[in-house]
Amino acid sequence: LGDRFAVLGARDDVPDLLASFDVFAFPSRFEGLCLAVIEAQAAGVPVVATPVGGIRETVVDGETGWLVPLRDVEALANRISWVLEHRDEARRVADEARRRALARFSVERMVAETLALYGIS
């Protein structure tokens, strides 16, 4: 697998790297609000993840990505393969995920909602 995967370590060019991905697989066992998944969605990358923590808020199966059962390596591999073989459908889902992520998690919206929370207009 060494010719197909690279462990890159700490990077400061993550948005550029994400934009080059064919698929973003995130088979986590535990998460809060998962910024890595949101960043991948905002970059327009198809996401395959497990339905844990906040991932369930941003990955709607078949709409904004795909969810696979926790600890199911076969389902994960099958879904990644499916995404790579069905690029048009994967692009449609990734585009919708990007639209939702940018609308929901934009800096402008988050600042406005934080100010509203404190009663500042």
XYZ file of N, CA, C and O in Angstrom:
484
model
N 0.804 -1.204 0.000
C 0.000 0.000 0.000
C 0.845 1.265 0.000
O 0.313 2.348 -0.194
N 2.130 1.139 0.229
C 3.008 2.298 0.327
C 3.001 3.186 -0.906
O 3.241 4.389 -0.801
N 2.721 2.637 -2.070
C 2.679 3.453 -3.284
C 1.327 4.149 -3.465
O 1.179 5.000 -4.338
N 0.339 3.837 -2.607
C -0.998 4.435 -2.732
C -1.359 5.337 -1.569
O -2.317 6.101 -1.655
N -0.633 5.248 -0.462
C -0.930 6.031 0.733
C 0.348 6.662 1.253
O 1.427 6.093 1.122
N 0.190 7.825 1.870
C 1.330 8.500 2.482
C 0.913 9.045 3.840
O -0.165 9.627 3.973
N 1.749 8.858 4.848
C 1.532 9.451 6.156
C 2.299 10.770 6.134
O 3.527 10.778 6.032
N 1.580 11.879 6.212
C 2.169 13.185 5.959
C 2.618 13.932 7.203
O 3.344 14.912 7.099
N 2.152 13.537 8.384
C 2.537 14.254 9.593
C 1.827 15.596 9.694
O 0.850 15.858 9.005
N 2.330 16.475 10.547
C 1.730 17.803 10.750
C 1.894 18.645 9.494
O 2.974 18.678 8.896
N 0.811 19.325 9.095
C 0.827 20.135 7.871
C 0.128 21.458 8.110
O -0.782 21.547 8.927
N 0.504 22.467 7.353
C -0.190 23.746 7.418
C -0.940 24.045 6.114
O -1.437 25.146 5.913
N -1.018 23.049 5.240
C -1.704 23.213 3.953
C -2.871 22.226 3.808
O -3.163 21.746 2.721
N -3.558 21.979 4.901
C -4.623 20.975 4.920
C -5.726 21.262 3.901
O -6.156 20.341 3.198
N -6.220 22.493 3.767
C -7.273 22.716 2.754
C -6.831 22.304 1.343
O -7.614 21.714 0.599
N -5.593 22.598 0.980
C -5.095 22.204 -0.338
C -5.004 20.690 -0.458
O -5.334 20.123 -1.504
N -4.556 20.029 0.596
C -4.477 18.567 0.581
C -5.862 17.955 0.455
O -6.079 17.056 -0.356
N -6.803 18.437 1.262
C -8.165 17.892 1.211
C -8.764 18.017 -0.182
O -9.417 17.088 -0.667
N -8.540 19.146 -0.819
C -9.103 19.370 -2.151
C -8.591 18.360 -3.175
O -9.234 18.131 -4.193
N -7.469 17.721 -2.879
C -6.903 16.746 -3.817
C -7.380 15.314 -3.553
O -7.094 14.417 -4.334
N -8.124 15.092 -2.470
C -8.573 13.747 -2.102
C -9.694 13.266 -3.015
O -10.536 14.037 -3.450
N -9.733 11.967 -3.262
C -10.853 11.330 -3.955
C -11.958 10.965 -2.971
O -13.132 10.942 -3.322
N -11.571 10.659 -1.745
C -12.529 10.305 -0.687
C -11.849 10.581 0.657
O -10.632 10.467 0.787
N -12.648 10.963 1.645
C -12.162 11.192 3.003
C -12.823 10.153 3.895
O -14.035 10.187 4.117
N -12.051 9.191 4.368
C -12.576 8.128 5.234
C -12.245 8.465 6.679
O -11.091 8.772 7.001
N -13.250 8.417 7.537
C -13.063 8.772 8.942
C -13.795 7.762 9.818
O -14.890 8.018 10.321
N -13.198 6.575 10.016
C -13.856 5.513 10.791
C -13.578 5.625 12.294
O -13.031 4.736 12.925
N -13.975 6.744 12.866
C -13.716 7.001 14.276
C -14.628 6.175 15.171
O -15.752 5.839 14.805
N -14.152 5.887 16.374
C -14.969 5.193 17.367
C -15.646 6.160 18.317
O -16.627 5.827 18.965
N -15.089 7.382 18.416
C -15.634 8.385 19.332
C -15.275 9.767 18.808
O -14.131 9.995 18.423
N -16.232 10.666 18.784
C -15.997 12.040 18.335
C -16.950 12.981 19.044
O -18.040 12.597 19.432
N -16.530 14.230 19.141
C -17.440 15.308 19.503
C -17.950 15.865 18.188
O -18.292 15.114 17.279
N -17.960 17.176 18.049
C -18.264 17.795 16.762
C -16.989 17.689 15.945
O -15.988 18.313 16.263
N -17.008 16.893 14.924
C -15.790 16.520 14.202
C -15.408 17.566 13.150
O -15.956 17.589 12.055
N -14.439 18.409 13.484
C -13.996 19.443 12.554
C -13.328 18.864 11.321
O -13.438 19.427 10.238
N -12.653 17.737 11.462
C -11.986 17.129 10.297
C -12.998 16.770 9.217
O -12.764 17.014 8.028
N -14.133 16.219 9.610
C -15.178 15.864 8.645
C -15.765 17.134 8.027
O -15.966 17.210 6.815
N -16.031 18.146 8.845
C -16.575 19.407 8.330
C -15.592 20.043 7.345
O -15.997 20.548 6.295
N -14.309 20.016 7.653
C -13.302 20.575 6.746
C -13.275 19.816 5.424
O -13.160 20.423 4.359
N -13.382 18.496 5.477
C -13.407 17.700 4.246
C -14.652 18.036 3.434
O -14.575 18.202 2.213
N -15.794 18.163 4.098
C -17.017 18.519 3.394
C -16.892 19.905 2.772
O -17.273 20.108 1.621
N -16.355 20.857 3.510
C -16.193 22.221 2.992
C -15.249 22.260 1.797
O -15.373 23.119 0.926
N -14.326 21.305 1.744
C -13.396 21.221 0.617
C -14.015 20.494 -0.575
O -13.398 20.395 -1.636
N -15.226 19.962 -0.408
C -15.901 19.277 -1.507
C -15.459 17.849 -1.718
O -15.557 17.319 -2.821
N -15.010 17.195 -0.646
C -14.528 15.821 -0.739
C -15.619 14.864 -0.247
O -16.210 15.096 0.812
N -15.903 13.790 -0.982
C -16.866 12.796 -0.491
C -16.383 12.181 0.827
O -15.210 11.817 0.952
N -17.284 12.090 1.800
C -16.932 11.606 3.137
C -17.601 10.267 3.411
O -18.797 10.096 3.170
N -16.810 9.336 3.944
C -17.298 8.062 4.466
C -16.870 8.026 5.926
O -15.677 8.159 6.223
N -17.837 7.887 6.839
C -17.512 7.961 8.261
C -18.400 7.019 9.056
O -19.341 6.428 8.524
N -18.099 6.927 10.337
C -18.921 6.143 11.254
C -19.889 7.083 11.978
O -19.573 8.257 12.194
N -21.065 6.592 12.367
C -22.089 7.447 12.982
C -21.871 7.631 14.484
O -22.652 7.150 15.305
N -20.814 8.338 14.836
C -20.517 8.578 16.249
C -20.484 10.082 16.512
O -20.110 10.866 15.642
N -20.879 10.459 17.720
C -20.807 11.855 18.139
C -21.435 12.812 17.140
O -22.462 12.533 16.532
N -20.768 13.947 16.952
C -21.266 14.989 16.074
C -21.217 14.667 14.598
O -21.785 15.401 13.785
N -20.569 13.581 14.234
C -20.541 13.185 12.819
C -21.962 12.989 12.314
O -22.281 13.345 11.181
N -22.831 12.486 13.172
C -24.234 12.265 12.774
C -24.957 13.571 12.449
O -25.973 13.563 11.767
N -24.428 14.699 12.929
C -25.048 15.993 12.634
C -24.650 16.518 11.256
O -25.382 17.307 10.669
N -23.501 16.129 10.770
C -23.012 16.690 9.508
C -23.021 15.694 8.358
O -23.097 16.110 7.205
N -22.949 14.404 8.648
C -22.999 13.396 7.591
C -24.366 12.730 7.629
O -24.668 11.950 8.528
N -25.183 13.086 6.659
C -26.502 12.471 6.500
C -26.334 11.429 5.400
O -26.022 11.762 4.261
N -26.512 10.165 5.772
C -26.210 9.058 4.868
C -26.909 9.211 3.518
O -28.137 9.326 3.444
N -26.093 9.227 2.467
C -26.607 9.335 1.116
C -26.926 10.747 0.666
O -27.203 10.973 -0.503
N -26.895 11.713 1.587
C -27.170 13.114 1.252
C -25.915 13.979 1.313
O -25.686 14.793 0.432
N -25.146 13.827 2.399
C -23.944 14.652 2.578
C -22.708 13.788 2.841
O -21.685 14.282 3.308
N -22.820 12.529 2.565
C -21.736 11.577 2.798
C -22.352 10.212 3.035
O -23.542 10.012 2.768
N -21.534 9.318 3.545
C -22.033 7.969 3.815
C -21.568 7.534 5.183
O -20.422 7.786 5.587
N -22.455 6.852 5.890
C -22.139 6.316 7.213
C -22.034 4.805 7.120
O -22.835 4.160 6.447
N -21.034 4.265 7.799
C -20.859 2.818 7.866
C -20.856 2.411 9.339
O -20.486 3.203 10.201
N -21.286 1.184 9.629
C -21.338 0.750 11.022
C -19.960 0.787 11.688
O -18.930 0.529 11.061
N -19.988 1.102 12.950
C -18.786 1.142 13.772
C -18.075 -0.211 13.763
O -18.738 -1.255 13.871
N -16.789 -0.192 13.569
C -15.920 -1.380 13.587
C -16.216 -2.376 12.458
O -15.824 -3.536 12.545
N -16.885 -1.940 11.401
C -17.193 -2.826 10.283
C -16.248 -2.506 9.124
O -16.562 -1.697 8.246
N -15.093 -3.153 9.143
C -14.038 -2.879 8.161
C -14.506 -3.203 6.749
O -14.206 -2.470 5.800
N -15.262 -4.261 6.595
C -15.749 -4.647 5.270
C -16.702 -3.591 4.706
O -16.614 -3.218 3.540
N -17.614 -3.093 5.541
C -18.548 -2.058 5.088
C -17.790 -0.779 4.722
O -18.112 -0.122 3.726
N -16.782 -0.444 5.500
C -15.958 0.736 5.211
C -15.260 0.582 3.865
O -15.330 1.472 3.005
N -14.618 -0.546 3.658
C -13.911 -0.792 2.395
C -14.879 -0.802 1.218
O -14.581 -0.226 0.163
N -16.029 -1.429 1.395
C -17.027 -1.480 0.317
C -17.534 -0.093 -0.046
O -17.699 0.232 -1.222
N -17.801 0.747 0.959
C -18.322 2.083 0.677
C -17.248 2.961 0.023
O -17.548 3.708 -0.907
N -16.005 2.856 0.479
C -14.925 3.615 -0.164
C -14.805 3.197 -1.622
O -14.708 4.044 -2.513
N -14.840 1.904 -1.879
C -14.772 1.408 -3.263
C -15.942 1.921 -4.080
O -15.776 2.347 -5.226
N -17.145 1.907 -3.489
C -18.332 2.396 -4.185
C -18.163 3.873 -4.568
O -18.462 4.266 -5.698
N -17.696 4.671 -3.634
C -17.490 6.101 -3.917
C -16.509 6.282 -5.072
O -16.736 7.100 -5.973
N -15.444 5.514 -5.073
C -14.441 5.639 -6.130
C -14.966 5.159 -7.484
O -14.514 5.635 -8.527
N -15.921 4.235 -7.468
C -16.483 3.700 -8.715
C -17.686 4.498 -9.217
O -18.063 4.374 -10.382
N -18.293 5.313 -8.372
C -19.491 6.086 -8.726
C -19.205 7.573 -8.529
O -19.813 8.250 -7.707
N -18.289 8.067 -9.306
C -17.794 9.435 -9.121
C -18.862 10.508 -9.325
O -18.849 11.518 -8.636
N -19.784 10.300 -10.248
C -20.825 11.314 -10.462
C -21.728 11.443 -9.236
O -22.031 12.549 -8.787
N -22.167 10.320 -8.692
C -23.000 10.343 -7.496
C -22.206 10.884 -6.303
O -22.720 11.668 -5.503
N -20.955 10.464 -6.182
C -20.105 10.959 -5.094
C -19.933 12.471 -5.189
O -19.979 13.180 -4.182
N -19.780 12.986 -6.397
C -19.633 14.432 -6.603
C -20.911 15.165 -6.216
O -20.876 16.201 -5.574
N -22.067 14.605 -6.570
C -23.341 15.233 -6.207
C -23.493 15.327 -4.688
O -23.852 16.370 -4.144
N -23.185 14.235 -3.999
C -23.292 14.209 -2.537
C -22.261 15.148 -1.914
O -22.572 15.903 -0.980
N -21.043 15.146 -2.425
C -20.000 16.029 -1.892
C -20.359 17.496 -2.110
O -20.097 18.336 -1.233
N -20.947 17.810 -3.236
C -21.362 19.190 -3.502
C -22.431 19.645 -2.510
O -22.401 20.776 -2.019
N -23.393 18.769 -2.216
C -24.431 19.108 -1.235
C -23.819 19.261 0.164
O -24.186 20.167 0.912
N -22.890 18.393 0.507
C -22.223 18.499 1.808
C -21.457 19.813 1.910
O -21.479 20.479 2.953
N -20.791 20.189 0.839
C -20.039 21.456 0.826
C -20.986 22.628 1.006
O -20.734 23.533 1.804
N -22.091 22.623 0.284
C -23.067 23.702 0.400
C -23.562 23.841 1.839
O -23.581 24.927 2.411
N -23.919 22.725 2.449
C -24.429 22.756 3.827
C -23.354 23.167 4.828
O -23.620 23.938 5.749
N -22.146 22.628 4.660
C -21.064 22.957 5.594
C -20.731 24.440 5.542
O -20.549 25.090 6.583
N -20.628 24.994 4.342
C -20.288 26.411 4.209
C -21.408 27.299 4.739
O -21.144 28.367 5.308
N -22.653 26.877 4.585
C -23.775 27.664 5.097
C -23.856 27.591 6.622
O -24.077 28.598 7.299
N -23.654 26.423 7.148
C -23.837 26.215 8.595
C -22.637 26.632 9.424
O -22.791 27.094 10.552
N -21.437 26.477 8.890
C -20.233 26.705 9.683
C -19.371 27.851 9.163
O -18.181 27.893 9.433
N -19.974 28.793 8.453
C -19.192 29.935 7.974
C -18.761 30.793 9.160
O -19.435 30.831 10.203
N -17.661 31.482 9.006
C -17.168 32.378 10.053
C -18.223 33.445 10.349
O -18.513 33.738 11.514
N -18.821 33.979 9.304
C -19.823 35.030 9.480
C -21.009 34.543 10.318
O -21.451 35.235 11.238
N -21.495 33.366 10.012
C -22.642 32.846 10.757
C -22.262 32.554 12.198
O -23.013 32.867 13.122
N -21.103 31.980 12.406
C -20.697 31.632 13.765
C -20.486 32.881 14.617
O -20.863 32.921 15.785
N -19.911 33.937 14.036
C -19.744 35.204 14.767
C -21.103 35.799 15.086
O -21.362 36.219 16.221
N -21.994 35.841 14.088
C -23.327 36.408 14.301
C -24.077 35.648 15.399
O -24.716 36.265 16.268
N -24.002 34.333 15.395
C -24.709 33.551 16.399
C -24.087 33.712 17.785
O -24.793 33.707 18.793
N -22.772 33.848 17.847
C -22.108 34.081 19.136
C -22.508 35.449 19.695
O -22.825 35.579 20.886
N -22.509 36.476 18.853
C -22.931 37.806 19.285
C -24.385 37.789 19.741
O -24.728 38.394 20.769
N -25.244 37.087 19.015
C -26.649 36.986 19.392
C -26.808 36.288 20.742
O -27.651 36.675 21.567
N -26.004 35.292 20.982
C -26.052 34.560 22.240
C -25.778 35.493 23.419
O -26.391 35.382 24.482
N -24.890 36.448 23.221
C -24.547 37.408 24.271
C -25.391 38.683 24.199
O -25.142 39.636 24.917
N -26.374 38.703 23.298
C -27.258 39.857 23.196
C -26.618 41.065 22.565
O -27.042 42.201 22.790
N -25.596 40.841 21.757
C -24.909 41.928 21.051
C -25.355 41.909 19.599
O -25.324 40.881 18.945
N -25.779 43.046 19.107
C -26.227 43.045 17.705
C -25.260 43.750 16.798
O -24.322 44.319 17.141
